[in-house]
mmCIF file of C-alpha atoms in Angstrom:
data_model
loop_
_atom_site.group_PDB
_atom_site.id
_atom_site.type_symbol
_atom_site.label_atom_id
_atom_site.label_comp_id
_atom_site.label_asym_id
_atom_site.label_seq_id
_atom_site.Cartn_x
_atom_site.Cartn_y
_atom_site.Cartn_z
ATOM 1 C CA MET A 1 24.774 2.272 119.904
ATOM 2 C CA VAL A 2 23.651 3.419 123.297
ATOM 3 C CA GLY A 3 25.525 0.577 124.851
ATOM 4 C CA MET A 4 28.669 1.254 122.812
ATOM 5 C CA ILE A 5 28.713 4.962 123.785
ATOM 6 C CA SER A 6 28.174 4.184 127.486
ATOM 7 C CA ALA A 7 30.954 1.567 127.343
ATOM 8 C CA GLU A 8 33.368 4.021 125.649
ATOM 9 C CA ILE A 9 32.714 6.659 128.212
ATOM 10 C CA ARG A 10 33.246 4.115 131.007
ATOM 11 C CA ARG A 11 36.417 2.827 129.336
ATOM 12 C CA PHE A 12 37.894 6.298 128.938
ATOM 13 C CA VAL A 13 37.179 7.173 132.599
ATOM 14 C CA GLY A 14 38.651 3.880 133.762
ATOM 15 C CA GLU A 15 41.799 3.987 131.596
ATOM 16 C CA SER A 16 42.750 7.636 131.060
ATOM 17 C CA LEU A 17 45.840 8.771 132.926
ATOM 18 C CA ASP A 18 44.239 12.218 133.114
ATOM 19 C CA ASN A 19 41.791 10.772 135.626
ATOM 20 C CA ARG A 20 44.575 10.189 138.190
ATOM 21 C CA PHE A 21 45.995 12.119 141.109
ATOM 22 C CA PRO A 22 49.612 13.059 140.232
ATOM 23 C CA ASP A 23 51.134 11.862 143.497
ATOM 24 C CA SER A 24 49.184 8.623 144.089
ATOM 25 C CA GLY A 25 47.809 7.437 140.760
ATOM 26 C CA GLU A 26 44.398 7.044 142.351
ATOM 27 C CA PRO A 27 41.434 8.181 140.241
ATOM 28 C CA TYR A 28 39.629 11.455 140.642
ATOM 29 C CA PHE A 29 36.302 9.804 139.619
ATOM 30 C CA ASP A 30 34.562 6.458 139.941
ATOM 31 C CA GLU A 31 32.667 4.740 137.105
ATOM 32 C CA PRO A 32 30.284 7.218 135.438
ATOM 33 C CA LEU A 33 26.568 7.261 134.940
ATOM 34 C CA VAL A 34 25.413 7.925 131.390
ATOM 35 C CA GLY A 35 22.087 9.193 130.078
ATOM 36 C CA PHE A 36 20.609 10.464 126.873
ATOM 37 C CA ALA A 37 18.125 13.309 126.035
ATOM 38 C CA ALA A 38 16.372 14.039 122.760
ATOM 39 C CA ALA A 39 17.688 17.317 121.354
ATOM 40 C CA ASP A 40 14.080 18.327 120.585
ATOM 41 C CA ASP A 41 12.847 17.583 124.100
ATOM 42 C CA PRO A 42 10.511 20.467 125.046
ATOM 43 C CA LEU A 43 12.572 20.952 128.191
ATOM 44 C CA PHE A 44 15.340 22.625 126.238
ATOM 45 C CA ALA A 45 12.896 25.245 124.937
ATOM 46 C CA GLU A 46 11.509 25.614 128.438
ATOM 47 C CA TYR A 47 14.990 26.344 129.696
ATOM 48 C CA LYS A 48 15.023 29.536 127.725
ATOM 49 C CA ARG A 49 12.106 30.702 129.892
ATOM 50 C CA ILE A 50 13.399 29.257 133.234
ATOM 51 C CA ILE A 51 17.090 30.177 132.847
ATOM 52 C CA GLY A 52 16.972 32.926 130.209
ATOM 53 C CA ASP A 53 16.867 33.514 126.438
ATOM 54 C CA PHE A 54 20.689 33.322 126.416
ATOM 55 C CA HIS A 55 20.587 29.623 127.196
ATOM 56 C CA ARG A 56 21.199 27.741 123.948
ATOM 57 C CA ALA A 57 19.138 24.852 122.726
ATOM 58 C CA PRO A 58 20.981 21.872 121.314
ATOM 59 C CA GLY A 59 20.014 22.819 117.762
ATOM 60 C CA GLU A 60 21.541 26.262 118.258
ATOM 61 C CA ILE A 61 24.887 24.673 119.092
ATOM 62 C CA LEU A 62 24.851 21.873 116.408
ATOM 63 C CA ASP A 63 22.765 22.054 113.283
ATOM 64 C CA GLY A 64 20.781 18.876 112.972
ATOM 65 C CA ALA A 65 21.228 17.969 116.594
ATOM 66 C CA ALA A 66 19.397 14.773 117.547
ATOM 67 C CA THR A 67 20.706 13.619 120.944
ATOM 68 C CA VAL A 68 22.471 15.096 124.023
ATOM 69 C CA ILE A 69 24.732 12.567 125.649
ATOM 70 C CA CYS A 70 25.254 13.305 129.360
ATOM 71 C CA TRP A 71 27.395 11.781 132.109
ATOM 72 C CA VAL A 72 27.967 11.996 135.831
ATOM 73 C CA LEU A 73 31.511 11.537 137.197
ATOM 74 C CA PRO A 74 31.159 10.584 140.865
ATOM 75 C CA VAL A 75 33.920 11.783 143.143
ATOM 76 C CA THR A 76 35.721 8.914 144.815
ATOM 77 C CA ARG A 77 35.164 7.826 148.417
ATOM 78 C CA ALA A 78 38.607 8.821 149.605
ATOM 79 C CA THR A 79 38.205 12.362 148.288
ATOM 80 C CA ARG A 80 34.686 12.667 149.715
ATOM 81 C CA GLU A 81 35.884 11.428 153.126
ATOM 82 C CA SER A 82 38.711 13.965 153.141
ATOM 83 C CA ASN A 83 36.212 16.770 152.447
ATOM 84 C CA ARG A 84 33.773 15.591 155.157
ATOM 85 C CA LYS A 85 36.397 16.524 157.762
ATOM 86 C CA GLU A 86 36.615 20.166 156.610
ATOM 87 C CA SER A 87 34.434 22.974 157.788
ATOM 88 C CA LEU A 88 35.992 26.090 156.226
ATOM 89 C CA TRP A 89 38.084 25.304 153.177
ATOM 90 C CA PRO A 90 37.915 22.252 150.859
ATOM 91 C CA SER A 91 40.434 19.435 151.337
ATOM 92 C CA ARG A 92 43.423 19.229 149.024
ATOM 93 C CA GLN A 93 42.017 16.130 147.342
ATOM 94 C CA TRP A 94 38.711 17.910 146.647
ATOM 95 C CA ALA A 95 40.550 20.972 145.204
ATOM 96 C CA LEU A 96 42.694 18.776 142.931
ATOM 97 C CA THR A 97 39.539 16.926 141.749
ATOM 98 C CA ARG A 98 37.893 20.262 140.958
ATOM 99 C CA ASN A 99 40.921 21.684 139.127
ATOM 100 C CA ASN A 100 42.610 18.674 137.460
ATOM 101 C CA GLY A 101 39.431 16.551 137.401
ATOM 102 C CA GLU A 102 37.547 19.100 135.398
ATOM 103 C CA GLY A 103 40.514 19.225 133.014
ATOM 104 C CA PHE A 104 39.971 15.483 132.611
ATOM 105 C CA ASN A 105 36.231 16.065 132.130
ATOM 106 C CA SER A 106 37.073 18.414 129.224
ATOM 107 C CA ALA A 107 39.383 15.692 127.799
ATOM 108 C CA LEU A 108 36.485 13.291 127.952
ATOM 109 C CA ARG A 109 34.276 15.795 126.161
ATOM 110 C CA ARG A 110 36.774 16.128 123.328
ATOM 111 C CA HIS A 111 37.394 12.402 123.202
ATOM 112 C CA LEU A 112 33.688 11.477 122.870
ATOM 113 C CA ALA A 113 33.085 14.152 120.242
ATOM 114 C CA ALA A 114 36.069 12.814 118.233
ATOM 115 C CA TRP A 115 34.940 9.128 118.769
ATOM 116 C CA LEU A 116 31.600 9.973 117.273
ATOM 117 C CA GLN A 117 33.076 11.955 114.399
ATOM 118 C CA GLU A 118 35.299 9.023 113.502
ATOM 119 C CA ARG A 119 32.117 6.954 113.092
ATOM 120 C CA GLY A 120 30.568 9.446 110.704
ATOM 121 C CA HIS A 121 28.465 11.498 113.114
ATOM 122 C CA ARG A 122 28.755 15.191 113.842
ATOM 123 C CA ALA A 123 29.314 16.016 117.498
ATOM 124 C CA VAL A 124 30.279 18.929 119.744
ATOM 125 C CA ALA A 125 30.699 19.510 123.456
ATOM 126 C CA PRO A 126 28.564 22.549 124.300
ATOM 127 C CA GLN A 127 30.859 23.811 127.069
ATOM 128 C CA LEU A 128 33.769 23.743 124.616
ATOM 129 C CA ALA A 129 31.890 25.197 121.686
ATOM 130 C CA GLU A 130 32.348 28.681 120.362
ATOM 131 C CA GLY A 131 30.083 31.147 122.130
ATOM 132 C CA TRP A 132 29.889 29.421 125.484
ATOM 133 C CA ARG A 133 30.119 31.926 128.327
ATOM 134 C CA GLN A 134 29.109 32.597 131.871
ATOM 135 C CA LEU A 135 27.026 35.643 132.827
ATOM 136 C CA ASP A 136 24.921 37.280 135.500
ATOM 137 C CA ALA A 137 21.295 36.911 134.653
ATOM 138 C CA PRO A 138 18.683 39.106 136.381
ATOM 139 C CA ALA A 139 16.229 36.277 137.039
ATOM 140 C CA VAL A 140 18.606 33.473 138.148
ATOM 141 C CA GLY A 141 21.909 35.065 139.070
ATOM 142 C CA VAL A 142 25.073 33.349 137.893
ATOM 143 C CA ALA A 143 24.376 31.264 134.805
ATOM 144 C CA SER A 144 25.836 30.099 131.502
ATOM 145 C CA THR A 145 24.805 29.608 127.916
ATOM 146 C CA TRP A 146 24.710 25.846 128.506
ATOM 147 C CA SER A 147 23.949 24.195 131.845
ATOM 148 C CA GLU A 148 25.413 20.674 132.364
ATOM 149 C CA ARG A 149 23.028 20.261 135.291
ATOM 150 C CA HIS A 150 19.947 20.990 133.276
ATOM 151 C CA ALA A 151 21.135 18.785 130.445
ATOM 152 C CA ALA A 152 21.684 15.910 132.875
ATOM 153 C CA TYR A 153 18.204 16.445 134.374
ATOM 154 C CA ALA A 154 16.734 16.247 130.864
ATOM 155 C CA ALA A 155 18.683 12.980 130.375
ATOM 156 C CA GLY A 156 17.094 11.434 133.453
ATOM 157 C CA LEU A 157 20.187 11.463 135.615
ATOM 158 C CA GLY A 158 18.858 13.271 138.696
ATOM 159 C CA THR A 159 16.918 16.156 140.152
ATOM 160 C CA PHE A 160 17.823 19.475 141.760
ATOM 161 C CA SER A 161 18.647 20.218 145.377
ATOM 162 C CA LEU A 162 18.397 23.098 147.815
ATOM 163 C CA ASN A 163 21.930 24.096 146.915
ATOM 164 C CA ASP A 164 21.122 23.982 143.133
ATOM 165 C CA ALA A 165 23.256 20.862 142.517
ATOM 166 C CA LEU A 166 21.932 17.663 140.945
ATOM 167 C CA ILE A 167 21.194 14.675 143.194
ATOM 168 C CA THR A 168 21.799 11.565 141.086
ATOM 169 C CA PRO A 169 21.521 7.872 141.964
ATOM 170 C CA ARG A 170 25.180 8.142 142.971
ATOM 171 C CA GLY A 171 24.589 11.273 145.024
ATOM 172 C CA ILE A 172 25.513 14.925 144.672
ATOM 173 C CA ALA A 173 29.300 14.844 144.811
ATOM 174 C CA HIS A 174 30.283 14.732 141.140
ATOM 175 C CA ARG A 175 31.166 16.619 137.934
ATOM 176 C CA LEU A 176 28.941 16.643 134.860
ATOM 177 C CA GLY A 177 29.536 16.733 131.148
ATOM 178 C CA SER A 178 27.773 16.440 127.837
ATOM 179 C CA VAL A 179 28.147 16.117 124.052
ATOM 180 C CA ILE A 180 25.535 16.895 121.398
ATOM 181 C CA THR A 181 25.381 14.729 118.279
ATOM 182 C CA ASP A 182 23.304 14.341 115.157
ATOM 183 C CA LEU A 183 23.038 10.592 115.905
ATOM 184 C CA PRO A 184 19.434 9.749 116.919
ATOM 185 C CA LEU A 185 19.392 7.687 120.113
ATOM 186 C CA PRO A 186 16.538 6.650 122.432
ATOM 187 C CA PRO A 187 16.249 9.049 125.391
ATOM 188 C CA THR A 188 16.681 7.901 128.972
ATOM 189 C CA PRO A 189 13.242 8.075 130.755
ATOM 190 C CA ARG A 190 12.828 10.635 133.523
ATOM 191 C CA THR A 191 11.307 8.677 136.365
ATOM 192 C CA SER A 192 11.134 11.297 139.169
ATOM 193 C CA PRO A 193 7.697 12.878 139.760
ATOM 194 C CA ASP A 194 9.157 16.450 139.720
ATOM 195 C CA HIS A 195 12.392 18.245 139.214
ATOM 196 C CA ARG A 196 13.277 18.432 142.986
ATOM 197 C CA HIS A 197 12.089 15.079 144.190
ATOM 198 C CA ASN A 198 15.538 13.679 145.180
ATOM 199 C CA CYS A 199 16.110 16.497 147.699
ATOM 200 C CA LEU A 200 14.620 15.753 151.150
ATOM 201 C CA TRP A 201 13.999 19.472 151.790
ATOM 202 C CA TYR A 202 11.818 19.851 148.783
ATOM 203 C CA ARG A 203 10.295 16.449 148.970
ATOM 204 C CA GLU A 204 9.227 16.401 152.629
ATOM 205 C CA GLY A 205 10.521 19.525 154.328
ATOM 206 C CA SER A 206 13.212 17.624 156.236
ATOM 207 C CA CYS A 207 17.031 17.668 156.210
ATOM 208 C CA GLY A 208 18.558 20.994 155.164
ATOM 209 C CA ALA A 209 21.977 19.597 156.216
ATOM 210 C CA CYS A 210 23.702 21.467 153.418
ATOM 211 C CA ILE A 211 22.708 24.828 155.001
ATOM 212 C CA GLY A 212 24.863 24.117 158.065
ATOM 213 C CA ARG A 213 27.726 22.909 155.857
ATOM 214 C CA CYS A 214 28.079 26.191 153.979
ATOM 215 C CA PRO A 215 30.916 28.341 155.426
ATOM 216 C CA ALA A 216 29.866 31.310 153.361
ATOM 217 C CA GLY A 217 26.242 31.445 154.522
ATOM 218 C CA ALA A 218 25.096 31.128 150.939
ATOM 219 C CA LEU A 219 22.428 28.512 151.777
ATOM 220 C CA SER A 220 19.187 29.033 153.641
ATOM 221 C CA ARG A 221 15.690 27.641 153.677
ATOM 222 C CA GLN A 222 14.966 30.116 150.853
ATOM 223 C CA GLY A 223 17.600 28.460 148.657
ATOM 224 C CA HIS A 224 21.021 29.250 147.181
ATOM 225 C CA ASP A 225 22.576 32.695 147.087
ATOM 226 C CA LYS A 226 24.679 32.221 143.948
ATOM 227 C CA ALA A 227 26.521 35.544 144.209
ATOM 228 C CA ARG A 228 27.671 34.837 147.775
ATOM 229 C CA CYS A 229 28.631 31.281 146.824
ATOM 230 C CA ARG A 230 30.602 32.459 143.792
ATOM 231 C CA ASP A 231 32.523 35.099 145.767
ATOM 232 C CA TYR A 232 33.553 32.417 148.249
ATOM 233 C CA VAL A 233 34.345 29.588 145.816
ATOM 234 C CA TYR A 234 36.151 31.772 143.240
ATOM 235 C CA GLY A 235 37.536 34.404 145.568
ATOM 236 C CA ALA A 236 38.059 33.567 149.241
ATOM 237 C CA VAL A 237 38.902 29.845 148.861
ATOM 238 C CA PRO A 238 41.572 30.153 146.084
ATOM 239 C CA ALA A 239 43.074 33.057 147.933
ATOM 240 C CA ALA A 240 43.317 31.048 151.145
ATOM 241 C CA VAL A 241 44.476 27.632 149.856
ATOM 242 C CA GLY A 242 45.017 27.771 146.134
ATOM 243 C CA GLU A 243 48.756 28.420 146.243
ATOM 244 C CA ARG A 244 49.276 25.841 149.028
ATOM 245 C CA TYR A 245 47.308 23.175 146.986
ATOM 246 C CA GLY A 246 49.010 24.277 143.737
ATOM 247 C CA VAL A 247 45.698 24.826 141.797
ATOM 248 C CA ALA A 248 43.841 27.830 140.374
ATOM 249 C CA GLN A 249 40.325 26.376 140.829
ATOM 250 C CA THR A 250 39.680 24.927 144.228
ATOM 251 C CA GLY A 251 35.991 24.397 144.345
ATOM 252 C CA CYS A 252 34.443 23.956 147.817
ATOM 253 C CA GLY A 253 32.044 21.029 147.930
ATOM 254 C CA LEU A 254 31.387 21.202 151.671
ATOM 255 C CA CYS A 255 27.634 21.165 150.978
ATOM 256 C CA GLN A 256 28.094 18.066 148.874
ATOM 257 C CA THR A 257 29.843 16.028 151.595
ATOM 258 C CA ARG A 258 28.676 14.919 155.080
ATOM 259 C CA VAL A 259 25.082 15.264 153.856
ATOM 260 C CA PRO A 260 22.436 12.497 153.353
ATOM 261 C CA CYS A 261 22.586 12.913 149.521
ATOM 262 C CA GLU A 262 26.355 12.671 149.252
ATOM 263 C CA THR A 263 26.323 9.244 147.624
ATOM 264 C CA GLN A 264 22.660 8.410 146.987
ATOM 265 C CA VAL A 265 19.118 9.579 146.700
ATOM 266 C CA PRO A 266 18.125 9.620 150.411
ATOM 267 C CA ALA A 267 15.029 7.678 151.300
ATOM 268 C CA GLY A 268 13.761 10.005 154.057
ATOM 269 C CA ARG A 269 11.280 9.043 156.709
ATOM 270 C CA GLY A 270 11.782 5.325 155.884
ATOM 271 C CA ARG A 271 10.290 5.571 152.318
ATOM 272 C CA ALA A 272 12.029 3.875 149.448
ATOM 273 C CA THR A 273 13.432 6.000 146.676
ATOM 274 C CA PRO A 274 12.612 5.471 143.020
#
């Protein structure tokens, strides 16, 4: 069943017209990565301590939850290349991928939940479920009641970076999604030695390229200023280019492009990556 689910996600990403730029027909996203986490993985209980009590465990979203199915949607090369050239605002291709591509991601969430339900399994996409919300948490800043990044980490799809994103085997330029189901499936092993291993800054004290790429000054050696980042991404950027690009959500992504982890887990100092 793991293979069937992974194949269905890949098929939908490859065939859906929602995964297409309106003017060129080129895709927003390349072939996805898929991982699986056990709904009773102790990490989900630990997230209530790390993120906050408001963060919901899989069983709080779906009674009888057994598995969290997660995916990574890598941004295409052409879009990444367009964003590498920018230093203040995101490229038009990046903004369309953030706005329209996330609409496609939600369509994928709904499709996979329905696909599982048609086969007799209960399923729900946490980010589309009743009660999902964003909030400001005293300990961690901007947060939500379900973190796609933390679910993907639990499913063995990557580790966290200096800018709080997830560095996967396909890099850091992506969108993430998940669906919870009562179908028991074998979890994907987590092979990294710690939750920040894929980031050169945390692994060996090198790099920090994302700091210089942030036009808002939201990144430093101390980490990610979520409030400053949010004000820029959801305030300054849409005000500057949203109307010109024809989108409400523009994203930014400058710290996810023209950096060593853009498309891979960087080796660093000549060492092989896991």
